[in-house]
Coordinates of C-alpha atoms in Angstrom, one line a residue:
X30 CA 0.0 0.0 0.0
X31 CA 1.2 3.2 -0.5
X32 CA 0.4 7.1 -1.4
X33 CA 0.4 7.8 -5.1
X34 CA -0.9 11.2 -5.2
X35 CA -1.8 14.9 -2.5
X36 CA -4.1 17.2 -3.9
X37 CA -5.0 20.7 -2.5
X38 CA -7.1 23.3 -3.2
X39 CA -8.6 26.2 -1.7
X40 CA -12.0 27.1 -1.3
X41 CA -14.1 30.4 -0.4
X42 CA -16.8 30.0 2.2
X43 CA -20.0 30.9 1.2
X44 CA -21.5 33.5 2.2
X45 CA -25.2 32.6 2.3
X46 CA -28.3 34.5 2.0
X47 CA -27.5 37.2 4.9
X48 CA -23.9 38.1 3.4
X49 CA -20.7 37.3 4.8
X50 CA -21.1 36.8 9.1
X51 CA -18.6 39.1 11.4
X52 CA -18.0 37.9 14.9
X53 CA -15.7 40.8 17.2
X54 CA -12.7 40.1 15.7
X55 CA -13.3 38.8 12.0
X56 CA -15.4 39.1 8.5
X57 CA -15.4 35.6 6.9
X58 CA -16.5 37.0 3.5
X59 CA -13.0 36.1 2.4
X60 CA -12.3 32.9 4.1
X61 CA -11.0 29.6 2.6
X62 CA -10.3 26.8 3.6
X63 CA -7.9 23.8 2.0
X64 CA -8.9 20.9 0.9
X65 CA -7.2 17.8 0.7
X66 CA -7.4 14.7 -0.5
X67 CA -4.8 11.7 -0.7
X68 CA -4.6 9.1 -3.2
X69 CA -3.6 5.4 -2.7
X70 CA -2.4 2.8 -4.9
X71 CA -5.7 0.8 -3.7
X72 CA -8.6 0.0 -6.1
X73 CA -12.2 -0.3 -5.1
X74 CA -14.6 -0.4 -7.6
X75 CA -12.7 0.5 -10.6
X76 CA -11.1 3.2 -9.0
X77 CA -8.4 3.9 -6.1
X78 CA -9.2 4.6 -2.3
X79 CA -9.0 8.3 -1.7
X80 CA -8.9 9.9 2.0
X81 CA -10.7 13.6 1.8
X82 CA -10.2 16.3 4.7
X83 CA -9.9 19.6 5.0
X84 CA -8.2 21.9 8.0
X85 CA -11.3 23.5 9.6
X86 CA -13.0 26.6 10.2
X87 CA -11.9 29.9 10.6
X88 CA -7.6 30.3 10.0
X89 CA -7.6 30.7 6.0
X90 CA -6.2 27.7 3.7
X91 CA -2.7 26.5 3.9
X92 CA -2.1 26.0 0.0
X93 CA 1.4 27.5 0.6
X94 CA 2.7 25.3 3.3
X95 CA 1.2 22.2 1.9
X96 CA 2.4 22.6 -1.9
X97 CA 5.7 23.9 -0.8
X98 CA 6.5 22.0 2.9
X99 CA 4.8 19.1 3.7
X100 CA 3.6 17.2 0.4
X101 CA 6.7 17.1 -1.4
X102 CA 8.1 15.6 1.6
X103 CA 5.5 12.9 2.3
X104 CA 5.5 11.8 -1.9
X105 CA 9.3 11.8 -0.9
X106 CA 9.3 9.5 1.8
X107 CA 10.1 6.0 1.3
X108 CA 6.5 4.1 1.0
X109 CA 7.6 1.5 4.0
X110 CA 7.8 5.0 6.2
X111 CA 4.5 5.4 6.0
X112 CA 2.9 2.3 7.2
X113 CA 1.8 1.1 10.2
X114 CA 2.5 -2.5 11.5
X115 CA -0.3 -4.2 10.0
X116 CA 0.9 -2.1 6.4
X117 CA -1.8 0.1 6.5
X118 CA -1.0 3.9 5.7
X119 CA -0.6 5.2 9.5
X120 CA -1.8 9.2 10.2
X121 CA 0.5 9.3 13.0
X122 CA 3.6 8.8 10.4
X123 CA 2.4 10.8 7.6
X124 CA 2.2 14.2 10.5
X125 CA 5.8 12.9 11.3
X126 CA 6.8 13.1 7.7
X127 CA 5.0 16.3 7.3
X128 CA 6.5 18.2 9.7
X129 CA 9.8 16.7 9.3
X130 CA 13.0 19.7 9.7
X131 CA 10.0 21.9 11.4
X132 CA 11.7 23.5 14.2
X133 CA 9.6 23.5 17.5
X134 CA 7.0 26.4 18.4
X135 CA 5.5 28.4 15.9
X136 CA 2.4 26.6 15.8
X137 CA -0.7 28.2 14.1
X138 CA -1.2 28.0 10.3
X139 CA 1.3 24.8 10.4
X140 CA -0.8 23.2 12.4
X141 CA -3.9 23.4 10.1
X142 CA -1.6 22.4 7.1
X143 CA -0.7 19.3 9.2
X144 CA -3.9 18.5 10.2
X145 CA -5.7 18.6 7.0
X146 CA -3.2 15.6 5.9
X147 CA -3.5 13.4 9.0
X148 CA -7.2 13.2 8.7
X149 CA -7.2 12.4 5.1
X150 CA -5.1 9.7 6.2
X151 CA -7.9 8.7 9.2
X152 CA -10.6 9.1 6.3
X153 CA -8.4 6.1 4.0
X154 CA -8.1 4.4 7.4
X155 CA -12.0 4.3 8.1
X156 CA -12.6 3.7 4.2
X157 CA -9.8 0.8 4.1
X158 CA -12.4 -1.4 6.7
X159 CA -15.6 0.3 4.8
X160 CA -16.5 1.6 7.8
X161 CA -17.7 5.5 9.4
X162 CA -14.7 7.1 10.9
X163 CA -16.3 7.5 14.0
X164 CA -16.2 3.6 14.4
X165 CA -11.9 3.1 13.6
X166 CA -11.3 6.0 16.1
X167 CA -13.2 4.5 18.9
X168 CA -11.4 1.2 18.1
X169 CA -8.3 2.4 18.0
X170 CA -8.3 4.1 21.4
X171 CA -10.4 0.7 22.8
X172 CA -13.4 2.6 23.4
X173 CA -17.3 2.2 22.3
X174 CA -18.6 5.3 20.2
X175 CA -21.3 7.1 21.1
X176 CA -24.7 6.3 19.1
X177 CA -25.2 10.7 19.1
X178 CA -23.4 13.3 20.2
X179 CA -24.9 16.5 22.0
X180 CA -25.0 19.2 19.4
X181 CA -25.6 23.4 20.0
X182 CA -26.2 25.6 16.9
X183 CA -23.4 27.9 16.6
X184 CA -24.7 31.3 15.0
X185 CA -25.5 35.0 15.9
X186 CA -23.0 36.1 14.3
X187 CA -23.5 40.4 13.1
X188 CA -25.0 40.8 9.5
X189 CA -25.1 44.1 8.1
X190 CA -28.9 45.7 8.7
X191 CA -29.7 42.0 10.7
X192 CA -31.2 43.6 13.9
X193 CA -33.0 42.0 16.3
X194 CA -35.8 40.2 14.5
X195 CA -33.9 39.0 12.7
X196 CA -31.1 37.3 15.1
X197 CA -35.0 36.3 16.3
X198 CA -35.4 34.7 13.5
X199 CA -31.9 32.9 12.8
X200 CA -32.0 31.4 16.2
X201 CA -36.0 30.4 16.1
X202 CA -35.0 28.4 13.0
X203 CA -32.4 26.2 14.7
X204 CA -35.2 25.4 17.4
X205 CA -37.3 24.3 14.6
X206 CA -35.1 22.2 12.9
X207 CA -34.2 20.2 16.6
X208 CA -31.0 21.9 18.3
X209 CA -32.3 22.5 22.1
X210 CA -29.0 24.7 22.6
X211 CA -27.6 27.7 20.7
X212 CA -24.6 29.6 20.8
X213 CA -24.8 33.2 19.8
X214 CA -21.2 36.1 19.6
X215 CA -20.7 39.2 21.4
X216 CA -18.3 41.9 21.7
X217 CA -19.0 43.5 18.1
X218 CA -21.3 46.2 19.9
X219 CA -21.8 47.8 22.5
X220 CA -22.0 46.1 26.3
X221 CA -25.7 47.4 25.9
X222 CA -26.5 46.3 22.6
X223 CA -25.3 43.0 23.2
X224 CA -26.9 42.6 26.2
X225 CA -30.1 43.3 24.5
X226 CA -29.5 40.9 22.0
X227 CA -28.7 38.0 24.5
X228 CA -31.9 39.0 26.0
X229 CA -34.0 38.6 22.8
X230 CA -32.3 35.2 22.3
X231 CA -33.0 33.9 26.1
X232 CA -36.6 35.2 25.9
X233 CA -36.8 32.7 22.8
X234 CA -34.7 29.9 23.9
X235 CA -36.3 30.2 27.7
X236 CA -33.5 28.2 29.1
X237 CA -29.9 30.1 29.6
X238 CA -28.8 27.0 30.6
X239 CA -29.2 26.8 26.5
X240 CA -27.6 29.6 25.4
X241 CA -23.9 30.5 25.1
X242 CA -22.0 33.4 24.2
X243 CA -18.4 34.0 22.3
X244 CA -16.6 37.0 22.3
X245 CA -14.0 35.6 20.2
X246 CA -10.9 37.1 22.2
X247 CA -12.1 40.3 21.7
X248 CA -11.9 41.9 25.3
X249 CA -8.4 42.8 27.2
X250 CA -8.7 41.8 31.2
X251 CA -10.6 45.1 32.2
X252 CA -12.9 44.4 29.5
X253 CA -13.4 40.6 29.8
X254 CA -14.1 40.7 33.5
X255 CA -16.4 43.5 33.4
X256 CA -18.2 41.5 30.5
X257 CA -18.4 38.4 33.1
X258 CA -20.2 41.0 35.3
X259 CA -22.7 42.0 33.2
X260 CA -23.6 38.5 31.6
X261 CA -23.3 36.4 34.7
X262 CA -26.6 37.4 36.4
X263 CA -28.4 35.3 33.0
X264 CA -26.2 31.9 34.0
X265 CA -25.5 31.4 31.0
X266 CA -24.4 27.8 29.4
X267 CA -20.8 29.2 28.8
X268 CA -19.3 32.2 28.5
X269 CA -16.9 31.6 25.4
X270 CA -13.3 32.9 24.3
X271 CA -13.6 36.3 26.5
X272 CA -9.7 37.4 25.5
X273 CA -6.7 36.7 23.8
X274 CA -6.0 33.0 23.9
X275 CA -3.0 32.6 24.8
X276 CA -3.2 35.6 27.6
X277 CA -3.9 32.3 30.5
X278 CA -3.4 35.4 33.4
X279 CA -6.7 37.5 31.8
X280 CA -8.6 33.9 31.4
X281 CA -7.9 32.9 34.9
X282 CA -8.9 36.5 36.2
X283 CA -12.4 35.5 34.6
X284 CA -12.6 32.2 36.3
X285 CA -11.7 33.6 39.5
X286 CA -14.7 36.1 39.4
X287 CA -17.2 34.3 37.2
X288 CA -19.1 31.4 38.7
X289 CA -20.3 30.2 35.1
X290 CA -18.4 28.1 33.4
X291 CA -15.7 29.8 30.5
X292 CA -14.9 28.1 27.5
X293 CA -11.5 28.3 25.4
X294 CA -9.7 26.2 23.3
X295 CA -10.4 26.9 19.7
X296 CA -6.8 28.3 19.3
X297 CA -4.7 26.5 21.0
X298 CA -2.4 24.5 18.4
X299 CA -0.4 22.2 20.5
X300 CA -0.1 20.2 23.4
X301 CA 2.4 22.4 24.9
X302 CA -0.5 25.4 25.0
X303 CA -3.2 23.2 26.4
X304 CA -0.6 22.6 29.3
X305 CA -0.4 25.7 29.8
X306 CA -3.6 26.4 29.7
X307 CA -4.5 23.9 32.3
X308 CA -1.6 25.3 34.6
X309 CA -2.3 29.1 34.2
X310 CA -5.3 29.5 32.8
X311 CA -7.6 29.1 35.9
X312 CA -9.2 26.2 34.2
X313 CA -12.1 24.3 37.0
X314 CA -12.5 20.8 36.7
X315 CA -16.2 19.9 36.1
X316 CA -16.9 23.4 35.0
X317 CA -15.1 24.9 32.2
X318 CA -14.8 23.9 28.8
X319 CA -12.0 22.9 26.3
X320 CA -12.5 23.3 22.5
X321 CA -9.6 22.6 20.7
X322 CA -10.1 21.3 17.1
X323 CA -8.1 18.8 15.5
X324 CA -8.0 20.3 12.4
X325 CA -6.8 23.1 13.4
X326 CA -3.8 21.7 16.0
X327 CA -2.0 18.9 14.1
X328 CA -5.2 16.6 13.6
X329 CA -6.1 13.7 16.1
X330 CA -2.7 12.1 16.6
X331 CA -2.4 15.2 18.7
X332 CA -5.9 15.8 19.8
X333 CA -5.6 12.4 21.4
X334 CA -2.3 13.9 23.3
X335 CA -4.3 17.2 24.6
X336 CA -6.8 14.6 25.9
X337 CA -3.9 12.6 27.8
X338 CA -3.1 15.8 29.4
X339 CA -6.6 16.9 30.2
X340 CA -7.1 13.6 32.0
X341 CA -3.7 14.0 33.6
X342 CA -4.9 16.9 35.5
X343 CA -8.3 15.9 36.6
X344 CA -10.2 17.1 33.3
X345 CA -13.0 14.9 32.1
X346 CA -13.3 14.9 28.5
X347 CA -16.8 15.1 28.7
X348 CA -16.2 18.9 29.1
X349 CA -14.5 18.7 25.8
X350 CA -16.8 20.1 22.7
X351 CA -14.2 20.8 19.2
X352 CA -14.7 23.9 18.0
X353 CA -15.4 24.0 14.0
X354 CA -19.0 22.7 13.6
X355 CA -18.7 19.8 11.0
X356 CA -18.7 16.7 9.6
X357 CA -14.8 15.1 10.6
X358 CA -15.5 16.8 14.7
X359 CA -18.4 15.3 14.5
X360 CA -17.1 11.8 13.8
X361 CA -14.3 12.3 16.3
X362 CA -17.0 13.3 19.3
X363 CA -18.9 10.4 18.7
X364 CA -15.4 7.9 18.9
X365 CA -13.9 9.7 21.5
X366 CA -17.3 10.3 24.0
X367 CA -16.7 13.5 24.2
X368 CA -19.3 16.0 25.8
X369 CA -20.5 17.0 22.3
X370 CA -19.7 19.9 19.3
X371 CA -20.5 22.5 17.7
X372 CA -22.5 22.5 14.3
X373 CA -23.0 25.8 11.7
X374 CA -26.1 24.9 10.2
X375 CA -26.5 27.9 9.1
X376 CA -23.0 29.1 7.8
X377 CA -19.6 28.6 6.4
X378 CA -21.0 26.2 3.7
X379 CA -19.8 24.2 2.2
X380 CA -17.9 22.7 5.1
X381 CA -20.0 24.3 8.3
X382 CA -23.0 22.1 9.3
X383 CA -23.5 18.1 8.7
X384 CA -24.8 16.1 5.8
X385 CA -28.8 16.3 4.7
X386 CA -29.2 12.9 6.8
X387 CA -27.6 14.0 9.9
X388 CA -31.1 15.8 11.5
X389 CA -30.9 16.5 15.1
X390 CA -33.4 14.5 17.6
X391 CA -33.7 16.6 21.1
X392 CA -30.3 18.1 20.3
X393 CA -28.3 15.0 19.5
X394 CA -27.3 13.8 16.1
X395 CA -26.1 10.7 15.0
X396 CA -23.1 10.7 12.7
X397 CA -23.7 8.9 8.8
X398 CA -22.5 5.5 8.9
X399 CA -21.2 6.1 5.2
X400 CA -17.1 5.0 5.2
X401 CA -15.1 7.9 6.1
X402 CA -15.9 11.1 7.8
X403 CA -18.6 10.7 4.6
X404 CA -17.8 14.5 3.6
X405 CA -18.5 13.1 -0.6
X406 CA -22.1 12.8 0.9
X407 CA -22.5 16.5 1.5
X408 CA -24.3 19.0 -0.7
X409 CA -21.8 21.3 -2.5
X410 CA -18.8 19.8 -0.8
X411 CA -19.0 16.3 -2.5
X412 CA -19.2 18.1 -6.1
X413 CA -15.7 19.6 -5.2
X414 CA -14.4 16.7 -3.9
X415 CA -15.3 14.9 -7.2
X416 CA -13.7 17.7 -9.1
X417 CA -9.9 17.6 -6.6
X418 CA -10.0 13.7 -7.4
X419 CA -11.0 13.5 -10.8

């Protein structure tokens, strides 16, 4: 068995029918994301066994870095290097190929790169034995997936001329289509404004138990902890990303004045930084919430790592819900029994959101049982994927 062919291409996010969204700190109207797929001297069908990921949500495509870096080296790589010790093509050698000469630190768009080849690699692996990925992950840590995962609708976002009927409106459609929890941003207006908006969502959702807010690392620490102030009286579900992500002094000033839990995560690329987080960050056991994403940080060889160290410390990974709201974190919630994850139904198409037959059910969701992460499955991302491995 071995690798025959890497393909990458970028691809714009879609807009959709309110415009581009704008959380604090970003407008997504110029987003991509890379796409990858990796081809394999196996032939099913007439044709040969292709593993299809992509690096997330939300850090731009990584064309550069793959074309230049990491797939001439993999091609490069003797095919032997590859496999695992039952010849299969292993994802944990393919990152160690890819990142081969990479000097330590500088994590960030490296890590997407990476990651978008390692779970191409966990799509071959769960396509090899014909079966969903969610089901090779939970066998190879020895654990039983999870029928569903617990799923929140991750929207709210600012439109231009949106207002509050229609944020209404966005969030009254993810009731009606099943999620029981929502997840809505804050920080791109005022302290007032916003607080007017979570209190058109929470007179909607009724529960705040339901409802959580991101300020996408907006605030500094005056700012985040007079934030935590004003929002905590609502006990809310979570109170998301309230400053810079690596600033672990101003997260742990939250925690120490906020009774609700905080949730963080998203970007953090390594294991290093999740260690950190844990041992600066003010992080409660039982309480607070870790989001990292294995596409963006090196893809699940070193997800599974972050986990280790969670566990290490007294973390439960049922606190643990990966940022990015798709298909692949999906999979990996469901064969890792995490606490659940995020889903855009609404935006960032076409990667955001799950596949037509993936419906929620009292806010859970069962992942396809199509081989792979089944992303070929998905409307407007399986015609692209047809088009990359034609």
């Amino acid at each position: 068995m071995r690798i025959t062919a890497i393909r990458e291409r970028p691809v714009g996010l879609q807009a959709g029918a309110r415009g581009g969204p704008a959380n604090a700190m970003v407008n997504f109207t110029h987003h991509t994301v890379s796409l990858v797929a990796v081809s394999t001297d196996v032939i099913r069908d007439g044709r040969p066994v292709v593993g299809v990921a992509f690096d997330s949500i939300g850090r731009f495509a990584q064309s550069g870095i793959l074309r230049d870096r990491m797939i001439p080296r993999v091609l490069a790589a003797a095919p032997d290097a590859l496999l695992d010790d039952s010849g299969r093509i292993d994802p944990a050698a393919v990152l160690a190929c890819a990142l081969r000469d990479e000097k330590p630190g500088g994590h960030g768009d490296r890590a997407a790169a990476a990651a978008a080849l390692e779970l191409a690699c966990w799509d071959l692996a769960a396509k090899f034995d014909d079966e969903p990925a969610y089901a090779t992950i939970a066998r190879h840590t020895g654990r039983t997936p999870a029928p569903a995962v617990a799923v929140y609708a991750a929207g709210g976002y600012y439109y231009p001329h949106q207002g509050e009927a229609g944020l209404r409106e966005e969030m009254r459609g993810y009731l009606a289509a099943g999620y029981d929890a929502v997840k809505m941003k804050i920080g791109g207006a005022a302290l007032a404004e916003d607080l007017v908006r979570i209190e058109a969502v929470l007179d909607l959702v009724g529960d705040p138990a339901r409802v959580a807010v991101d300020a996408n690392g907006r605030f500094d620490r005056a700012a985040a902890t007079r934030w935590a102030a004003a929002v905590a009286p609502y006990g809310l579900r979570w109170y998301e990303e309230p400053g810079d992500p690596l600033d672990f002094a101003l997260n742990s000033a939250v925690t120490a004045c906020y009774d609700g839990a905080v949730a963080t995560g998203e970007n953090l690329f390594s294991v290093p930084d999740v260690t950190n987080l844990i041992r600066y960050g003010g992080m409660r056991p039982g309480c607070d919430i870790f989001q990292m994403d294995p596409g963006l940080s090196y893809g699940l060889t070193h997800y599974l790592q972050m986990l280790e160290v969670l566990e290490a410390h007294g973390f439960d990974r049922r606190w643990a819900f990966p940022h990015g709201g798709h298909l692949i974190n999906l999979h990996v919630a469901a064969g890792l029994g995490l606490g659940g994850c995020e889903s855009y139904p609404g935006v960032f198409g076409p990667f955001g959101g799950y596949s037509d037959g993936c419906l929620p059910q009292q806010g859970m969701i069962a992942p396809p049982d199509t081989p792979g992460f089944g992303l070929e499955y998905k409307a407007g991302l399986g015609e692209l994927i047809t088009e990359l491995t034609a």
